[in-house]
Short mmCIF file of C-alpha atoms in Angstrom, two decimals:
data_model
loop_
_atom_site.label_atom_id
_atom_site.label_comp_id
_atom_site.label_asym_id
_atom_site.label_seq_id
_atom_site.Cartn_x
_atom_site.Cartn_y
_atom_site.Cartn_z
CA MET A 1 114.44 -14.33 99.68
CA LYS A 2 113.87 -17.91 100.81
CA THR A 3 116.94 -18.00 103.05
CA LEU A 4 117.66 -15.96 106.16
CA TYR A 5 121.15 -15.21 104.83
CA THR A 6 119.74 -13.57 101.68
CA ARG A 7 117.25 -11.56 103.71
CA ILE A 8 119.91 -10.26 106.10
CA VAL A 9 122.18 -9.19 103.24
CA ILE A 10 119.36 -7.51 101.28
CA VAL A 11 118.01 -5.74 104.37
CA TYR A 12 121.50 -4.50 105.26
CA ILE A 13 122.28 -3.27 101.73
CA GLY A 14 118.88 -1.58 101.58
CA THR A 15 119.56 0.06 104.94
CA VAL A 16 122.99 1.25 103.77
CA ILE A 17 121.54 2.71 100.55
CA VAL A 18 118.81 4.55 102.44
CA SER A 19 121.42 5.80 104.93
CA ILE A 20 123.67 7.01 102.10
CA ILE A 21 120.79 8.88 100.46
CA ALA A 22 119.87 10.46 103.79
CA GLY A 23 123.53 11.34 104.33
CA LEU A 24 123.84 12.96 100.92
CA VAL A 25 120.68 15.00 101.43
CA THR A 26 121.87 16.09 104.88
CA ILE A 27 125.33 17.04 103.59
CA TYR A 28 123.78 18.92 100.68
CA LEU A 29 121.45 20.92 102.92
CA LEU A 30 124.22 21.75 105.41
CA LEU A 31 126.66 22.79 102.70
CA GLU A 32 124.00 24.77 100.87
CA SER A 33 123.21 26.70 104.04
CA LYS A 34 126.80 27.43 105.01
CA TYR A 35 128.70 27.27 101.71
CA GLY A 36 126.11 29.38 99.83
CA ASP A 37 126.56 32.37 102.15
CA GLU A 38 130.34 32.03 102.06
CA GLN A 39 130.26 31.75 98.25
CA GLU A 40 128.25 34.95 97.98
CA GLN A 41 130.69 36.85 100.21
CA TYR A 42 133.55 35.45 98.15
CA LEU A 43 131.95 36.71 94.92
CA ILE A 44 131.49 40.18 96.41
CA LYS A 45 135.17 40.34 97.41
CA GLN A 46 136.28 39.16 93.98
CA GLY A 47 133.98 41.69 92.35
CA GLN A 48 135.41 44.48 94.49
CA SER A 49 138.94 43.41 93.55
CA PHE A 50 137.93 43.43 89.85
CA ILE A 51 136.45 46.94 90.21
CA ALA A 52 139.56 48.25 91.95
CA LEU A 53 141.72 46.78 89.19
CA TYR A 54 139.45 48.01 86.36
CA GLU A 55 139.45 51.56 87.68
CA LYS A 56 143.21 51.65 86.96
CA ARG A 57 143.26 49.64 83.73
CA SER A 58 141.69 49.81 80.32
CA LEU A 59 139.26 47.20 79.02
CA LYS A 60 141.90 45.55 76.81
CA GLU A 61 144.34 45.37 79.68
CA MET A 62 141.67 43.78 81.82
CA GLU A 63 141.06 41.12 79.16
CA SER A 64 144.65 39.93 79.26
CA ILE A 65 144.80 40.05 83.06
CA MET A 66 141.51 38.24 83.61
CA ASP A 67 142.35 35.53 81.12
CA LEU A 68 145.14 34.58 83.49
CA LEU A 69 143.28 35.06 86.76
CA HIS A 70 139.68 33.90 86.36
CA LYS A 71 140.55 30.18 86.21
CA SER A 72 142.50 30.33 89.43
CA MET A 73 139.78 32.44 91.05
CA PHE A 74 136.99 29.99 90.03
CA VAL A 75 134.73 32.96 89.20
CA ASN A 76 133.51 34.70 86.06
CA PHE A 77 132.67 38.34 85.39
CA ARG A 78 130.25 40.19 83.15
CA LEU A 79 130.64 43.90 82.66
CA TYR A 80 127.68 46.07 81.59
CA ASP A 81 127.23 49.77 80.95
CA SER A 82 124.05 51.70 80.22
CA SER A 83 124.15 50.55 76.58
CA GLY A 84 124.39 46.82 77.40
CA LEU A 85 126.98 44.03 77.70
CA LEU A 86 130.55 45.15 77.29
CA LYS A 87 132.56 42.02 78.00
CA THR A 88 132.45 38.55 79.56
CA PHE A 89 135.53 37.42 81.43
CA GLY A 90 135.49 33.65 81.74
CA GLU A 91 132.62 31.29 81.02
CA ASN A 92 129.14 32.28 79.95
CA LEU A 93 126.22 31.74 82.26
CA HIS A 94 124.23 28.58 81.89
CA LYS A 95 121.30 30.72 80.82
CA ASP A 96 121.97 34.24 79.56
CA GLU A 97 118.43 35.37 80.25
CA GLN A 98 119.10 35.04 83.95
CA ILE A 99 120.62 38.55 83.77
CA SER A 100 117.83 40.57 82.24
CA PRO A 101 118.10 44.25 81.15
CA GLN A 102 115.95 45.16 84.14
CA LYS A 103 118.48 43.63 86.50
CA VAL A 104 121.34 45.41 84.74
CA GLU A 105 119.49 48.71 84.94
CA GLN A 106 118.81 48.16 88.64
CA VAL A 107 122.53 47.67 89.37
CA ILE A 108 123.61 50.61 87.19
CA LYS A 109 121.35 52.78 89.28
CA GLY A 110 123.48 51.92 92.30
CA ASN A 111 121.76 48.89 93.82
CA VAL A 112 123.62 45.70 94.81
CA TYR A 113 121.99 42.63 93.29
CA ARG A 114 121.90 39.14 94.77
CA GLU A 115 120.26 36.17 93.09
CA ASP A 116 120.22 32.39 93.62
CA ALA A 117 120.81 31.50 90.02
CA ARG A 118 120.51 27.67 89.83
CA ASP A 119 121.13 26.78 93.49
CA ARG A 120 122.92 28.09 96.53
CA PHE A 121 126.22 26.72 95.21
CA HIS A 122 126.09 29.04 92.15
CA PRO A 123 124.91 32.49 93.26
CA ILE A 124 125.06 35.66 91.13
CA VAL A 125 126.09 39.01 92.56
CA GLY A 126 125.66 42.40 90.82
CA LEU A 127 127.87 45.31 91.99
CA PRO A 128 127.54 48.94 90.80
CA PHE A 129 130.59 51.18 90.32
CA GLN A 130 131.70 54.33 88.39
CA LYS A 131 134.69 55.06 86.26
CA GLU A 132 135.35 58.42 84.68
CA ASN A 133 131.82 59.54 85.62
CA LYS A 134 130.34 56.57 83.79
CA ARG A 135 128.14 54.02 85.54
CA TYR A 136 128.82 50.29 85.23
CA ALA A 137 127.26 47.04 86.46
CA LEU A 138 129.54 44.10 87.26
CA PHE A 139 127.95 40.66 87.65
CA VAL A 140 130.07 38.02 89.32
CA TYR A 141 129.19 34.28 89.24
CA THR A 142 130.87 30.92 89.53
CA SER A 143 131.39 28.44 86.75
CA ASP A 144 128.74 25.78 86.21
CA GLU A 145 131.02 23.29 87.91
CA SER A 146 134.44 24.34 89.02
CA ALA A 147 137.31 21.91 89.26
CA LEU A 148 137.24 22.23 93.04
CA GLU A 149 133.54 21.52 93.15
CA LYS A 150 133.93 18.57 90.81
CA GLY A 151 136.68 17.15 92.97
CA PHE A 152 134.66 17.59 96.12
CA ILE A 153 131.59 15.91 94.67
CA GLN A 154 133.67 13.04 93.34
CA ILE A 155 135.26 12.51 96.74
CA VAL A 156 131.85 12.48 98.45
CA TYR A 157 130.39 10.02 95.91
CA LEU A 158 133.47 7.84 96.05
CA GLY A 159 133.38 7.81 99.85
CA PHE A 160 129.75 6.73 99.96
CA PHE A 161 130.35 4.11 97.27
CA CYS A 162 133.22 2.68 99.32
CA VAL A 163 130.97 2.58 102.37
CA LEU A 164 128.33 0.69 100.38
CA LEU A 165 130.80 -1.75 98.85
CA THR A 166 132.77 -2.38 102.06
CA GLY A 167 129.63 -2.67 104.15
CA SER A 168 128.05 -5.13 101.70
CA LEU A 169 131.15 -7.34 101.72
CA LEU A 170 131.40 -7.23 105.50
CA ILE A 171 127.74 -8.08 106.04
CA ALA A 172 128.04 -10.94 103.55
CA VAL A 173 130.87 -12.37 105.68
CA ALA A 174 129.29 -11.47 109.04
CA SER A 175 125.97 -13.03 108.02
CA GLN A 176 127.75 -16.35 107.57
CA TYR A 177 128.93 -16.01 111.17
CA ILE A 178 125.32 -15.48 112.26
CA ILE A 179 123.71 -18.08 110.00
CA LYS A 180 126.23 -20.91 110.50
CA PRO A 181 125.04 -21.94 113.99
CA LEU A 182 121.43 -21.77 112.79
CA LYS A 183 122.31 -24.12 109.93
CA ASN A 184 123.96 -26.44 112.44
CA MET A 185 120.80 -26.34 114.54
CA THR A 186 118.78 -27.33 111.47
CA LYS A 187 121.04 -30.34 110.96
CA VAL A 188 120.74 -31.21 114.65
CA THR A 189 116.95 -30.96 114.40
CA LYS A 190 116.97 -33.53 111.62
CA GLN A 191 119.13 -35.78 113.79
CA LEU A 192 116.70 -35.37 116.67
CA ALA A 193 113.82 -36.30 114.37
CA LYS A 194 115.66 -39.55 113.60
CA GLY A 195 116.03 -40.31 117.30
CA ASN A 196 119.68 -39.34 117.69
CA PHE A 197 119.79 -37.24 120.88
CA ASP A 198 123.58 -37.30 121.35
CA VAL A 199 124.15 -34.03 119.52
CA LYS A 200 126.60 -31.23 120.29
CA LEU A 201 126.81 -27.75 118.79
CA ASN A 202 130.06 -26.83 120.58
CA LEU A 203 129.23 -23.14 120.45
CA THR A 204 131.00 -20.88 122.96
CA ARG A 205 129.40 -17.60 121.93
CA LYS A 206 127.94 -15.48 124.75
CA ASP A 207 125.27 -13.70 122.69
CA GLU A 208 121.64 -14.65 122.00
CA ILE A 209 122.71 -17.22 119.36
CA GLY A 210 125.00 -18.88 121.91
CA GLU A 211 122.23 -18.91 124.49
CA LEU A 212 119.87 -20.43 121.93
CA ALA A 213 122.44 -23.11 121.09
CA ARG A 214 122.90 -24.01 124.76
CA SER A 215 119.13 -24.17 125.22
CA PHE A 216 118.98 -26.40 122.15
CA GLU A 217 121.57 -28.77 123.60
CA SER A 218 119.71 -28.78 126.91
CA MET A 219 116.49 -29.59 125.07
CA ALA A 220 118.22 -32.48 123.27
CA GLN A 221 119.39 -33.88 126.62
CA ASP A 222 115.89 -33.52 128.06
CA LEU A 223 114.47 -35.31 125.04
CA LYS A 224 117.05 -38.04 125.52
CA LYS A 225 116.00 -38.44 129.15
CA MET A 226 112.33 -38.45 128.17
CA GLU A 227 112.99 -41.08 125.52
CA GLN A 228 114.91 -43.16 128.03
CA MET A 229 112.10 -42.76 130.56
CA ARG A 230 109.57 -43.74 127.90
CA LYS A 231 111.49 -46.91 127.12
CA GLU A 232 111.89 -47.67 130.81
CA PHE A 233 108.21 -47.00 131.36
CA ILE A 234 107.20 -49.37 128.59
CA SER A 235 109.65 -51.97 129.88
CA ASP A 236 108.46 -51.58 133.47
CA VAL A 237 104.78 -51.68 132.58
CA SER A 238 105.36 -54.73 130.41
CA HIS A 239 107.26 -56.44 133.22
CA GLU A 240 104.74 -55.52 135.91
CA ILE A 241 101.82 -56.73 133.80
CA GLN A 242 103.61 -59.76 132.40
CA SER A 243 104.67 -61.03 135.86
CA PRO A 244 101.15 -61.58 137.29
CA LEU A 245 99.85 -62.76 133.93
CA THR A 246 102.60 -65.39 133.80
CA SER A 247 101.72 -66.55 137.30
CA ILE A 248 98.01 -66.70 136.49
CA ARG A 249 98.64 -68.58 133.25
CA GLY A 250 101.07 -71.02 134.91
CA PHE A 251 98.90 -71.89 137.90
CA SER A 252 95.83 -72.12 135.68
CA LYS A 253 97.57 -74.85 133.68
CA VAL A 254 98.55 -76.63 136.89
CA LEU A 255 94.92 -76.59 138.04
CA LYS A 256 94.00 -78.69 135.00
CA HIS A 257 95.84 -81.67 136.48
CA LYS A 258 93.38 -84.13 138.02
CA ASN A 259 95.77 -85.56 140.56
CA LEU A 260 96.01 -82.34 142.60
CA SER A 261 94.92 -82.48 146.20
CA GLN A 262 92.18 -80.17 147.42
CA GLU A 263 94.70 -78.30 149.56
CA GLU A 264 97.04 -77.67 146.61
CA ARG A 265 94.15 -76.60 144.43
CA TRP A 266 93.02 -74.00 146.96
CA GLU A 267 96.61 -72.80 147.37
CA TYR A 268 96.97 -72.24 143.62
CA LEU A 269 93.58 -70.55 143.46
CA ASP A 270 94.70 -68.17 146.25
CA ILE A 271 97.83 -67.32 144.26
CA ILE A 272 95.75 -66.67 141.13
CA GLU A 273 93.42 -64.47 143.14
CA SER A 274 96.36 -62.60 144.68
CA GLU A 275 97.99 -62.02 141.29
CA SER A 276 94.68 -60.86 139.82
CA GLU A 277 94.30 -58.35 142.65
CA ARG A 278 97.89 -57.23 142.07
CA LEU A 279 97.19 -56.73 138.38
CA SER A 280 93.98 -54.87 139.15
CA LYS A 281 95.76 -52.61 141.66
CA LEU A 282 98.57 -51.92 139.18
CA THR A 283 96.06 -50.90 136.52
CA GLU A 284 94.20 -48.75 139.03
CA ASN A 285 97.40 -46.99 140.12
CA LEU A 286 98.48 -46.41 136.53
CA LEU A 287 95.13 -44.82 135.73
CA ARG A 288 95.29 -42.71 138.91
CA LEU A 289 98.84 -41.51 138.14
CA SER A 290 97.91 -40.76 134.53
CA SER A 291 94.89 -38.77 135.71
CA LEU A 292 96.97 -36.82 138.24
CA GLU A 293 99.63 -35.98 135.66
CA SER A 294 97.08 -34.87 133.07
CA ASP A 295 96.18 -31.78 135.15
CA HIS A 296 92.51 -32.64 134.67
CA HIS A 297 92.09 -34.66 137.85
CA PRO A 298 89.29 -33.25 140.05
CA PHE A 299 90.64 -31.03 142.81
CA GLU A 300 88.06 -30.35 145.51
CA PRO A 301 89.59 -28.55 148.52
CA GLU A 302 87.76 -28.45 151.80
CA THR A 303 88.66 -27.57 155.37
CA PHE A 304 89.11 -30.51 157.77
CA TRP A 305 91.15 -31.68 160.76
CA LEU A 306 94.40 -33.07 159.38
CA ASP A 307 95.40 -34.77 162.64
CA GLU A 308 92.12 -36.71 162.72
CA GLN A 309 92.60 -37.88 159.14
CA ILE A 310 96.12 -39.20 159.85
CA ARG A 311 94.89 -40.90 163.03
CA ASP A 312 92.10 -42.61 161.05
CA VAL A 313 94.64 -43.93 158.50
CA ILE A 314 96.82 -45.33 161.31
CA LEU A 315 93.76 -47.14 162.72
CA TYR A 316 92.87 -48.32 159.21
CA THR A 317 96.29 -50.05 158.91
CA GLU A 318 96.24 -51.38 162.47
CA SER A 319 95.93 -55.01 161.40
CA GLU A 320 99.13 -54.71 159.36
CA TRP A 321 101.37 -53.19 162.05
CA THR A 322 99.96 -55.27 164.90
CA GLN A 323 100.59 -58.44 162.89
CA LYS A 324 104.30 -57.49 162.68
CA LYS A 325 104.33 -56.35 166.31
CA ILE A 326 105.41 -52.85 165.28
CA GLU A 327 105.18 -50.10 167.87
CA VAL A 328 103.47 -46.98 166.50
CA GLU A 329 104.04 -43.63 168.23
CA VAL A 330 101.70 -40.77 167.41
CA ASP A 331 102.40 -37.11 168.13
CA LEU A 332 99.81 -35.10 166.24
CA ALA A 333 99.17 -31.44 166.98
CA LYS A 334 95.59 -30.40 166.30
CA GLN A 335 95.49 -28.58 162.99
CA ARG A 336 92.87 -27.71 160.40
CA ILE A 337 93.93 -27.59 156.75
CA GLU A 338 92.39 -26.67 153.43
CA ALA A 339 93.06 -29.45 150.92
CA ASP A 340 91.52 -32.25 148.87
CA LYS A 341 90.64 -34.72 151.61
CA GLU A 342 90.50 -37.86 149.47
CA LEU A 343 93.79 -37.15 147.71
CA LEU A 344 95.65 -36.47 150.96
CA LYS A 345 94.25 -39.65 152.48
CA GLN A 346 95.97 -41.58 149.67
CA VAL A 347 99.29 -39.92 150.63
CA TRP A 348 99.12 -41.08 154.25
CA ILE A 349 97.95 -44.58 153.28
CA ASN A 350 100.85 -45.06 150.85
CA LEU A 351 103.53 -43.68 153.19
CA ILE A 352 102.37 -45.55 156.29
CA HIS A 353 101.87 -48.74 154.28
CA ASN A 354 105.48 -48.48 152.97
CA SER A 355 106.82 -47.91 156.48
CA ILE A 356 105.02 -51.01 157.73
CA LYS A 357 106.20 -53.06 154.74
CA TYR A 358 109.92 -52.23 155.15
CA THR A 359 110.05 -52.21 158.96
CA PRO A 360 110.99 -55.59 160.47
CA GLU A 361 108.99 -57.27 163.22
CA GLY A 362 109.30 -55.55 166.57
CA GLY A 363 110.29 -52.27 164.92
CA ARG A 364 108.91 -48.81 165.53
CA ILE A 365 107.06 -46.20 163.46
CA ARG A 366 106.61 -42.63 164.62
CA VAL A 367 104.14 -40.20 163.05
CA ARG A 368 104.40 -36.51 163.95
CA LEU A 369 102.47 -33.42 162.88
CA VAL A 370 104.20 -30.07 163.43
CA LYS A 371 102.29 -26.86 162.69
CA TRP A 372 103.81 -23.57 161.63
CA VAL A 373 102.36 -20.17 160.77
CA ARG A 374 101.34 -20.89 157.17
CA GLN A 375 102.26 -24.53 156.68
CA VAL A 376 102.35 -27.89 158.35
CA ASN A 377 104.92 -30.69 158.40
CA VAL A 378 104.00 -34.35 158.64
CA CYS A 379 106.93 -36.66 159.47
CA ILE A 380 106.65 -40.45 159.14
CA GLU A 381 109.71 -42.10 160.65
CA ASP A 382 110.45 -45.84 160.76
CA THR A 383 113.25 -48.17 161.84
CA GLY A 384 113.15 -50.16 158.62
CA ILE A 385 115.82 -51.25 156.16
CA GLY A 386 116.58 -47.69 155.03
CA ILE A 387 117.38 -46.37 151.55
CA ALA A 388 120.79 -45.91 149.98
CA GLU A 389 121.78 -42.34 149.02
CA GLU A 390 121.89 -43.11 145.29
CA ASP A 391 118.36 -44.52 145.46
CA GLN A 392 116.90 -41.56 147.38
CA LYS A 393 117.09 -39.37 144.27
CA ARG A 394 114.87 -41.72 142.27
CA ILE A 395 112.46 -43.33 144.69
CA PHE A 396 109.71 -40.91 143.58
CA ASP A 397 110.12 -41.97 139.92
CA ARG A 398 107.40 -44.31 138.72
CA PHE A 399 108.34 -47.99 138.63
CA TYR A 400 111.64 -47.32 140.40
CA LYS A 401 112.32 -49.93 143.06
CA VAL A 402 115.01 -50.05 145.69
CA ASP A 403 114.53 -53.80 145.61
CA LYS A 404 116.25 -54.71 142.32
CA SER A 405 114.95 -58.28 142.47
CA ARG A 406 111.43 -57.06 141.58
CA SER A 407 109.77 -59.68 143.73
CA ARG A 408 106.01 -59.79 144.06
CA LYS A 409 106.28 -58.42 147.57
CA SER A 410 108.16 -55.31 146.53
CA GLY A 411 105.15 -53.64 144.90
CA SER A 412 104.84 -51.89 141.55
CA GLY A 413 106.94 -48.81 142.34
CA ILE A 414 104.09 -46.39 141.58
CA GLY A 415 102.95 -45.55 145.11
CA LEU A 416 105.59 -42.92 145.88
CA ALA A 417 105.18 -41.37 142.42
CA ILE A 418 101.47 -40.92 143.21
CA VAL A 419 102.35 -39.45 146.62
CA LYS A 420 104.72 -36.89 145.14
CA LYS A 421 102.23 -35.84 142.47
CA ILE A 422 99.44 -35.33 145.02
CA VAL A 423 101.74 -33.27 147.22
CA GLU A 424 102.79 -31.14 144.22
CA ILE A 425 99.14 -30.58 143.31
CA HIS A 426 98.69 -29.11 146.81
CA ARG A 427 101.77 -26.89 146.19
CA GLY A 428 103.68 -28.78 148.84
CA GLU A 429 106.99 -30.66 149.05
CA ILE A 430 108.13 -34.11 150.09
CA HIS A 431 111.63 -35.13 151.18
CA VAL A 432 113.24 -38.29 152.48
CA LYS A 433 116.08 -38.73 154.98
CA SER A 434 117.48 -42.23 155.28
CA LYS A 435 120.52 -44.41 155.81
CA PRO A 436 120.73 -48.13 155.03
CA GLY A 437 119.92 -50.16 158.16
CA GLN A 438 118.87 -47.08 160.15
CA GLY A 439 115.35 -46.50 158.87
CA SER A 440 113.76 -43.72 156.82
CA THR A 441 111.94 -40.46 157.50
CA PHE A 442 109.50 -38.99 154.96
CA ILE A 443 108.72 -35.29 155.52
CA VAL A 444 105.65 -33.82 153.83
CA THR A 445 105.25 -30.02 153.88
CA LEU A 446 101.83 -28.60 152.99
CA PRO A 447 100.39 -25.07 152.97
CA LEU A 448 97.46 -24.51 155.33
CA LYS A 449 95.41 -22.86 152.58
CA GLN A 450 95.21 -23.36 148.82
CA SER A 451 95.43 -20.38 146.46
CA ARG A 452 92.48 -19.42 144.27
CA ARG A 453 94.53 -20.22 141.17
CA LYS A 454 94.36 -23.87 142.16
CA TYR A 455 90.56 -23.71 142.40
CA LEU A 456 90.31 -22.29 138.89
CA LYS A 457 92.61 -24.89 137.38
#
């Protein structure tokens, strides 16, 4: 009983046995109801034929005739008169006391007797008749088990036995068909545990087992992607942390040289300070992203003017876009929104900061707020370097950079991942439209109100 195969086979055989027993009982009850009545009528007809024949024959003549006929008639006869048993034609009853003197006397007096002797398949019928002014009682009954009855019972038993045997063999084979893919899944599970995610079940079945197998393969591919992302994450984090640490360590060693000029010393100290800030910001962003993805980050919605918040962020970054002589166009419809004010502020800071970073001097940035019935769209459009189509699908992945050189100026690649997560927390969406050399447009869609489910999270 330790294997599913054994359990399926045992349960099926048990079910077949119970079904056979129920079938036998049902057949028995149906036959007893119908066959018993027909058997009784048959005995009466045979008894009447015997009486008609006996009225024209003597007792000795009847003996010779009935010796030939009773076997083919599948019935037996007992003839009584007022003094007792005269003759038995055929087999004796299973129990002679079943026909008591009282019953014989009752029939001789002219009453028809019916009795369920052992069961409905073996009734006894008593018929009265007269011959030469003498009263007789004729009892008619079947043999204990006639050849016909034996044959019928054997056929029924043989049929049910064949059903049991054939069904057991078929379920033994069919169970292998059911269990085989499950065994394959067990093997695949062991492969997954060893880190081998390139597994295939190659199962084309359309039933629940096939659906489970396809889900299993899909899970293996998802695990493979997660493992690949984990390795990339570790590699990216290591690279991002190692890069500023290498700079800090290198310039710290240079500062030990006594022959450095004061100007060079300050320059190297500025680089060390810049790399330290970069490392601090990277750590801060990693902690923020981890907190957002843990679903335990505080979410405190409040109602505020969204257009005023975006305008404040644009003013906050004024020194950056004025330094690059970037023209900023603002078209903000007045709109109140229910959201986490501090989290949304981080979205606008990151998006506007990216637009400034990748827009060349003399370029243009346009920020628009469009309100709808139940949602609002914020579009941040720039005339920057643009994003290739293959990169647009991954720019929201953490540590992914369009700039493959990974220079210090390209950032850590976490900002857009934080933006997307904050937008998702607000049950919103973010999309990007861009072409290389033609700028980029980030479109953020947010609901005007947050559902109560979010509050209870």
